[in-house]
Amino acid sequence: MLPKNIALCLTLTFAATSAWTKEKSVERKVSERLIVKISPSVILQTLKVSSDSRRVAYVAESGNKQLVVVDGKEGKAYGGIEESGPVFSSDGKRVAYVANFGAKQFVVVDGKEGKAYKRTYDGIGIGTPVFSPDGKRLAYVANSGGKQFVVVDGKEGKAYDRGGYEGFGTGAFSADSKRFAYVANSGGQQVVVVDGKEGKVYGRVGGLGFSSDSKRMAYIAWGHNDFVVVNGTEGKVYERITLNVVFSADSRHVVYVVGADSKNFVVVDGEEGKSYDGVYGPPILSSDGKRVAYVAAIGSKRFVLVDGNEGKEYDDVQVGSLVF
């Protein structure tokens, strides 16, 4: 049985530098701060903490209804709140969630209800809403009349056949929050829509990603053969592209992994590297984009390649441990 309230505390760890001696030392101090007292009616799996750890939101039950509680303040009660619960913007200032009211479903942003859509085979797409990196924009997928479309900043986009958004996992804002891209389904095929403009139709597409300067956007077109599309320009066709495209930090270089004839190799700005029995994990680039490293294998042995030079062989190399 839950107590009258549940206290959620945040543990803050900070470092205080002691006096300079022959060697610099750091003294660590730990403190705790009460964020909010949580109602016993909380649905714990919906509890969310903002990225700055200053705010808390969750879904609570009230009789036969549900409501969202933000920083201890109860919102309007609805017939239900979608199980994904509330979503904070990256700066923690805004909150959004999907609410059900009778046969209708809509997105609530900062306490304001958006347009309602029918719940039966329609409503709001799974995995949405999504905030832009700066928290000022919001996007979600809506369904109506057997069609599906993206709503960005409250404006409905073009309607497409249902099923093309794959739970919105393929939608993405650019780093500067000014651009938005998503995958739509069209006549059994798929098309990438960037800033409202459709690209070429392919059998299937995915792996959407913007460069850090937001000027370039890449994705993989899959079919009988695969290729990478960067700003609408198609790359070389391969048997299989195994991992998503990686942009360098300066946005100038493009890297991806290809699988062909049971071999794998890395392609950097269109230039193919040596083939190996396996390439594991996405390649990493140095901050200036001039150097590339990844884990490869010959037989059962693995090693790290840096700028095309093979390192020492080991029984295993931990994927994700490479750092420039």
GROMACS .gro file of C-alpha atoms in nm:
model
  324
    1MET     CA    1   0.000   0.000   0.000
    2LEU     CA    2   0.135   0.341  -0.098
    3PRO     CA    3   0.186   0.614   0.163
    4LYS     CA    4  -0.002   0.946   0.147
    5ASN     CA    5   0.263   1.083  -0.080
    6ILE     CA    6   0.588   0.976  -0.233
    7ALA     CA    7   0.883   1.211  -0.209
    8LEU     CA    8   1.100   1.216  -0.519
    9CYS     CA    9   1.448   1.343  -0.445
   10LEU     CA   10   1.718   1.438  -0.688
   11THR     CA   11   2.076   1.362  -0.595
   12LEU     CA   12   2.307   1.638  -0.709
   13THR     CA   13   2.676   1.567  -0.745
   14PHE     CA   14   2.921   1.849  -0.794
   15ALA     CA   15   3.294   1.895  -0.766
   16ALA     CA   16   3.463   2.157  -0.553
   17THR     CA   17   3.832   2.209  -0.620
   18SER     CA   18   4.049   2.212  -0.309
   19ALA     CA   19   4.356   2.429  -0.259
   20TRP     CA   20   4.632   2.387  -0.517
   21THR     CA   21   4.908   2.156  -0.408
   22LYS     CA   22   5.177   1.981  -0.605
   23GLU     CA   23   4.899   1.785  -0.773
   24LYS     CA   24   4.549   1.921  -0.828
   25SER     CA   25   4.289   1.731  -0.627
   26VAL     CA   26   3.911   1.740  -0.643
   27GLU     CA   27   3.678   1.700  -0.348
   28ARG     CA   28   3.337   1.562  -0.438
   29LYS     CA   29   3.029   1.663  -0.246
   30VAL     CA   30   2.683   1.512  -0.273
   31SER     CA   31   2.354   1.677  -0.180
   32GLU     CA   32   1.985   1.593  -0.219
   33ARG     CA   33   1.697   1.821  -0.307
   34LEU     CA   34   1.324   1.748  -0.296
   35ILE     CA   35   1.173   1.790  -0.643
   36VAL     CA   36   0.807   1.712  -0.577
   37LYS     CA   37   0.578   1.497  -0.366
   38ILE     CA   38   0.401   1.244  -0.585
   39SER     CA   39   0.038   1.142  -0.546
   40PRO     CA   40  -0.027   0.778  -0.448
   41SER     CA   41  -0.251   0.752  -0.756
   42VAL     CA   42   0.053   0.790  -0.983
   43ILE     CA   43   0.103   0.545  -1.271
   44LEU     CA   44   0.473   0.499  -1.208
   45GLN     CA   45   0.573   0.389  -1.559
   46THR     CA   46   0.456   0.728  -1.690
   47LEU     CA   47   0.675   0.934  -1.457
   48LYS     CA   48   0.910   1.165  -1.647
   49VAL     CA   49   1.181   1.403  -1.523
   50SER     CA   50   1.293   1.695  -1.739
   51SER     CA   51   1.649   1.692  -1.875
   52ASP     CA   52   1.754   1.966  -1.631
   53SER     CA   53   1.613   1.757  -1.344
   54ARG     CA   54   1.401   2.048  -1.221
   55ARG     CA   55   1.055   1.932  -1.329
   56VAL     CA   56   0.846   1.617  -1.293
   57ALA     CA   57   0.536   1.503  -1.480
   58TYR     CA   58   0.329   1.186  -1.459
   59VAL     CA   59  -0.016   1.040  -1.520
   60ALA     CA   60  -0.241   0.989  -1.219
   61GLU     CA   61  -0.580   0.824  -1.177
   62SER     CA   62  -0.883   1.014  -1.056
   63GLY     CA   63  -1.186   0.788  -1.021
   64ASN     CA   64  -1.244   0.637  -1.364
   65LYS     CA   65  -1.045   0.912  -1.535
   66GLN     CA   66  -0.680   1.005  -1.577
   67LEU     CA   67  -0.493   1.332  -1.564
   68VAL     CA   68  -0.139   1.461  -1.599
   69VAL     CA   69   0.033   1.615  -1.297
   70VAL     CA   70   0.317   1.859  -1.369
   71ASP     CA   71   0.528   1.982  -1.078
   72GLY     CA   72   0.254   1.875  -0.837
   73LYS     CA   73  -0.022   2.065  -1.023
   74GLU     CA   74  -0.307   1.857  -1.162
   75GLY     CA   75  -0.423   1.910  -1.519
   76LYS     CA   76  -0.765   1.846  -1.668
   77ALA     CA   77  -0.907   1.495  -1.624
   78TYR     CA   78  -0.977   1.290  -1.937
   79GLY     CA   79  -1.112   0.948  -2.019
   80GLY     CA   80  -0.753   0.834  -2.052
   81ILE     CA   81  -0.396   0.944  -2.122
   82GLU     CA   82  -0.191   0.745  -2.372
   83GLU     CA   83   0.047   0.505  -2.199
   84SER     CA   84   0.356   0.684  -2.333
   85GLY     CA   85   0.265   0.957  -2.084
   86PRO     CA   86   0.387   1.318  -2.084
   87VAL     CA   87   0.685   1.438  -2.288
   88PHE     CA   88   0.915   1.727  -2.188
   89SER     CA   89   1.087   1.953  -2.437
   90SER     CA   90   1.467   1.940  -2.421
   91ASP     CA   91   1.484   2.263  -2.220
   92GLY     CA   92   1.221   2.130  -1.977
   93LYS     CA   93   0.992   2.429  -2.025
   94ARG     CA   94   0.713   2.259  -2.218
   95VAL     CA   95   0.504   1.945  -2.171
   96ALA     CA   96   0.290   1.754  -2.420
   97TYR     CA   97   0.082   1.438  -2.408
   98VAL     CA   98  -0.200   1.258  -2.589
   99ALA     CA   99  -0.542   1.256  -2.421
  100ASN     CA  100  -0.860   1.061  -2.494
  101PHE     CA  101  -1.204   1.215  -2.460
  102GLY     CA  102  -1.488   0.983  -2.558
  103ALA     CA  103  -1.433   0.874  -2.917
  104LYS     CA  104  -1.183   1.155  -2.975
  105GLN     CA  105  -0.811   1.186  -2.923
  106PHE     CA  106  -0.590   1.496  -2.927
  107VAL     CA  107  -0.253   1.635  -2.821
  108VAL     CA  108  -0.238   1.862  -2.515
  109VAL     CA  109   0.056   2.107  -2.521
  110ASP     CA  110   0.123   2.325  -2.218
  111GLY     CA  111  -0.236   2.261  -2.108
  112LYS     CA  112  -0.393   2.360  -2.442
  113GLU     CA  113  -0.587   2.101  -2.640
  114GLY     CA  114  -0.513   2.056  -3.010
  115LYS     CA  115  -0.747   1.940  -3.285
  116ALA     CA  116  -0.939   1.621  -3.204
  117TYR     CA  117  -0.927   1.311  -3.421
  118LYS     CA  118  -1.133   0.992  -3.407
  119ARG     CA  119  -0.978   0.720  -3.194
  120THR     CA  120  -1.107   0.417  -3.384
  121TYR     CA  121  -0.836   0.321  -3.634
  122ASP     CA  122  -0.738   0.685  -3.639
  123GLY     CA  123  -0.620   0.926  -3.370
  124ILE     CA  124  -0.262   1.019  -3.289
  125GLY     CA  125   0.029   0.807  -3.409
  126ILE     CA  126   0.231   0.595  -3.168
  127GLY     CA  127   0.555   0.752  -3.045
  128THR     CA  128   0.439   1.110  -3.085
  129PRO     CA  129   0.435   1.402  -3.005
  130VAL     CA  130   0.798   1.508  -3.053
  131PHE     CA  131   0.954   1.844  -2.965
  132SER     CA  132   1.221   2.015  -3.173
  133PRO     CA  133   1.569   2.050  -3.013
  134ASP     CA  134   1.499   2.410  -2.907
  135GLY     CA  135   1.161   2.312  -2.763
  136LYS     CA  136   0.972   2.572  -2.967
  137ARG     CA  137   0.820   2.337  -3.224
  138LEU     CA  138   0.610   2.022  -3.195
  139ALA     CA  139   0.530   1.747  -3.442
  140TYR     CA  140   0.304   1.445  -3.431
  141VAL     CA  141   0.130   1.201  -3.663
  142ALA     CA  142  -0.249   1.212  -3.697
  143ASN     CA  143  -0.486   0.972  -3.873
  144SER     CA  144  -0.816   1.058  -4.035
  145GLY     CA  145  -1.037   0.888  -4.291
  146GLY     CA  146  -0.792   0.608  -4.356
  147LYS     CA  147  -0.514   0.856  -4.429
  148GLN     CA  148  -0.214   0.967  -4.225
  149PHE     CA  149  -0.038   1.300  -4.205
  150VAL     CA  150   0.210   1.493  -3.995
  151VAL     CA  151   0.103   1.791  -3.787
  152VAL     CA  152   0.387   2.039  -3.734
  153ASP     CA  153   0.329   2.355  -3.531
  154GLY     CA  154  -0.044   2.282  -3.544
  155LYS     CA  155  -0.058   2.268  -3.925
  156GLU     CA  156  -0.161   1.947  -4.101
  157GLY     CA  157   0.063   1.828  -4.382
  158LYS     CA  158  -0.034   1.635  -4.693
  159ALA     CA  159  -0.233   1.315  -4.632
  160TYR     CA  160  -0.071   0.985  -4.729
  161ASP     CA  161  -0.157   0.617  -4.713
  162ARG     CA  162  -0.149   0.478  -4.361
  163GLY     CA  163   0.154   0.288  -4.240
  164GLY     CA  164   0.426   0.507  -4.385
  165TYR     CA  165   0.544   0.667  -4.062
  166GLU     CA  166   0.643   0.347  -3.881
  167GLY     CA  167   0.544   0.489  -3.544
  168PHE     CA  168   0.707   0.820  -3.634
  169GLY     CA  169   1.044   0.665  -3.560
  170THR     CA  170   1.163   0.793  -3.895
  171GLY     CA  171   1.066   1.160  -3.836
  172ALA     CA  172   1.338   1.407  -3.741
  173PHE     CA  173   1.398   1.775  -3.669
  174SER     CA  174   1.726   1.933  -3.773
  175ALA     CA  175   1.971   2.047  -3.506
  176ASP     CA  176   1.871   2.413  -3.552
  177SER     CA  177   1.500   2.313  -3.522
  178LYS     CA  178   1.418   2.490  -3.850
  179ARG     CA  179   1.380   2.182  -4.067
  180PHE     CA  180   1.173   1.865  -4.040
  181ALA     CA  181   1.180   1.541  -4.240
  182TYR     CA  182   0.972   1.226  -4.230
  183VAL     CA  183   0.887   0.913  -4.427
  184ALA     CA  184   0.545   0.880  -4.592
  185ASN     CA  185   0.376   0.581  -4.752
  186SER     CA  186   0.259   0.625  -5.110
  187GLY     CA  187   0.105   0.351  -5.323
  188GLY     CA  188   0.292   0.072  -5.145
  189GLN     CA  189   0.620   0.260  -5.170
  190GLN     CA  190   0.782   0.529  -4.957
  191VAL     CA  191   0.896   0.886  -5.001
  192VAL     CA  192   1.094   1.123  -4.780
  193VAL     CA  193   0.934   1.461  -4.722
  194VAL     CA  194   1.174   1.740  -4.622
  195ASP     CA  195   1.034   2.079  -4.524
  196GLY     CA  196   0.708   1.981  -4.692
  197LYS     CA  197   0.872   1.888  -5.024
  198GLU     CA  198   0.860   1.530  -5.150
  199GLY     CA  199   1.169   1.352  -5.273
  200LYS     CA  200   1.186   1.060  -5.513
  201VAL     CA  201   0.968   0.757  -5.441
  202TYR     CA  202   1.152   0.436  -5.345
  203GLY     CA  203   1.054   0.088  -5.233
  204ARG     CA  204   1.148   0.158  -4.873
  205VAL     CA  205   1.351   0.428  -4.700
  206GLY     CA  206   1.485   0.488  -4.350
  207GLY     CA  207   1.768   0.608  -4.134
  208LEU     CA  208   1.688   0.977  -4.176
  209GLY     CA  209   1.940   1.218  -4.028
  210PHE     CA  210   2.045   1.580  -4.059
  211SER     CA  211   2.402   1.705  -4.044
  212SER     CA  212   2.495   1.917  -3.742
  213ASP     CA  213   2.478   2.239  -3.946
  214SER     CA  214   2.125   2.135  -4.057
  215LYS     CA  215   2.213   2.196  -4.423
  216ARG     CA  216   2.242   1.833  -4.529
  217MET     CA  217   2.001   1.543  -4.487
  218ALA     CA  218   2.072   1.180  -4.563
  219TYR     CA  219   1.880   0.854  -4.567
  220ILE     CA  220   1.905   0.502  -4.706
  221ALA     CA  221   1.689   0.378  -4.993
  222TRP     CA  222   1.628   0.004  -4.967
  223GLY     CA  223   1.506  -0.230  -5.236
  224HIS     CA  224   1.667  -0.504  -5.441
  225ASN     CA  225   1.980  -0.295  -5.385
  226ASP     CA  226   2.063  -0.015  -5.141
  227PHE     CA  227   2.210   0.330  -5.175
  228VAL     CA  228   2.248   0.648  -4.973
  229VAL     CA  229   2.069   0.968  -5.070
  230VAL     CA  230   2.225   1.298  -4.954
  231ASN     CA  231   2.030   1.616  -5.027
  232GLY     CA  232   1.848   1.431  -5.304
  233THR     CA  233   2.163   1.298  -5.472
  234GLU     CA  234   2.184   0.919  -5.497
  235GLY     CA  235   2.508   0.744  -5.412
  236LYS     CA  236   2.652   0.422  -5.553
  237VAL     CA  237   2.427   0.114  -5.545
  238TYR     CA  238   2.531  -0.170  -5.316
  239GLU     CA  239   2.400  -0.511  -5.222
  240ARG     CA  240   2.330  -0.396  -4.867
  241ILE     CA  241   2.394  -0.092  -4.647
  242THR     CA  242   2.407  -0.222  -4.293
  243LEU     CA  243   2.420   0.088  -4.069
  244ASN     CA  244   2.279   0.440  -4.079
  245VAL     CA  245   2.468   0.729  -4.233
  246VAL     CA  246   2.708   0.920  -4.006
  247PHE     CA  247   2.791   1.286  -4.065
  248SER     CA  248   3.113   1.438  -3.936
  249ALA     CA  249   3.085   1.710  -3.671
  250ASP     CA  250   3.169   1.976  -3.931
  251SER     CA  251   2.893   1.832  -4.159
  252ARG     CA  252   3.136   1.798  -4.452
  253HIS     CA  253   3.193   1.422  -4.451
  254VAL     CA  254   2.955   1.127  -4.489
  255VAL     CA  255   3.036   0.775  -4.367
  256TYR     CA  256   2.840   0.448  -4.384
  257VAL     CA  257   2.894   0.071  -4.380
  258VAL     CA  258   2.830  -0.157  -4.678
  259GLY     CA  259   2.775  -0.532  -4.686
  260ALA     CA  260   2.848  -0.715  -5.012
  261ASP     CA  261   2.934  -1.078  -5.094
  262SER     CA  262   2.947  -1.167  -4.721
  263LYS     CA  263   3.203  -0.892  -4.667
  264ASN     CA  264   3.178  -0.548  -4.507
  265PHE     CA  265   3.357  -0.224  -4.579
  266VAL     CA  266   3.329   0.143  -4.489
  267VAL     CA  267   3.256   0.417  -4.742
  268VAL     CA  268   3.389   0.765  -4.664
  269ASP     CA  269   3.276   1.045  -4.897
  270GLY     CA  270   3.219   0.787  -5.169
  271GLU     CA  271   3.559   0.615  -5.131
  272GLU     CA  272   3.544   0.246  -5.039
  273GLY     CA  273   3.771   0.102  -4.773
  274LYS     CA  274   3.915  -0.248  -4.750
  275SER     CA  275   3.671  -0.540  -4.717
  276TYR     CA  276   3.654  -0.740  -4.393
  277ASP     CA  277   3.455  -1.030  -4.255
  278GLY     CA  278   3.268  -0.783  -4.040
  279VAL     CA  279   3.243  -0.417  -3.942
  280TYR     CA  280   3.085  -0.363  -3.601
  281GLY     CA  281   2.909  -0.053  -3.480
  282PRO     CA  282   2.898   0.277  -3.667
  283PRO     CA  283   3.235   0.436  -3.753
  284ILE     CA  284   3.338   0.741  -3.551
  285LEU     CA  285   3.500   1.057  -3.682
  286SER     CA  286   3.733   1.305  -3.516
  287SER     CA  287   3.588   1.646  -3.434
  288ASP     CA  288   3.748   1.802  -3.744
  289GLY     CA  289   3.612   1.520  -3.961
  290LYS     CA  290   3.956   1.429  -4.096
  291ARG     CA  291   3.999   1.095  -3.918
  292VAL     CA  292   3.785   0.780  -3.912
  293ALA     CA  293   3.794   0.479  -3.682
  294TYR     CA  294   3.588   0.160  -3.656
  295VAL     CA  295   3.598  -0.202  -3.538
  296ALA     CA  296   3.651  -0.472  -3.801
  297ALA     CA  297   3.709  -0.847  -3.802
  298ILE     CA  298   3.905  -1.109  -3.991
  299GLY     CA  299   3.777  -1.450  -3.896
  300SER     CA  300   3.722  -1.460  -3.519
  301LYS     CA  301   3.965  -1.177  -3.443
  302ARG     CA  302   3.869  -0.813  -3.406
  303PHE     CA  303   4.077  -0.497  -3.427
  304VAL     CA  304   4.042  -0.121  -3.464
  305LEU     CA  305   4.115   0.060  -3.787
  306VAL     CA  306   4.223   0.422  -3.765
  307ASP     CA  307   4.258   0.611  -4.093
  308GLY     CA  308   4.273   0.276  -4.274
  309ASN     CA  309   4.553   0.137  -4.055
  310GLU     CA  310   4.480  -0.193  -3.880
  311GLY     CA  311   4.556  -0.215  -3.509
  312LYS     CA  312   4.643  -0.515  -3.295
  313GLU     CA  313   4.410  -0.815  -3.308
  314TYR     CA  314   4.205  -0.917  -3.003
  315ASP     CA  315   3.941  -1.177  -2.921
  316ASP     CA  316   3.695  -0.891  -2.894
  317VAL     CA  317   3.679  -0.511  -2.902
  318GLN     CA  318   3.396  -0.342  -2.723
  319VAL     CA  319   3.172  -0.167  -2.975
  320GLY     CA  320   3.105   0.192  -2.869
  321SER     CA  321   3.429   0.225  -2.674
  322LEU     CA  322   3.619   0.410  -2.948
  323VAL     CA  323   3.698   0.771  -2.865
  324PHE     CA  324   3.914   1.030  -3.043
   0.00000   0.00000   0.00000
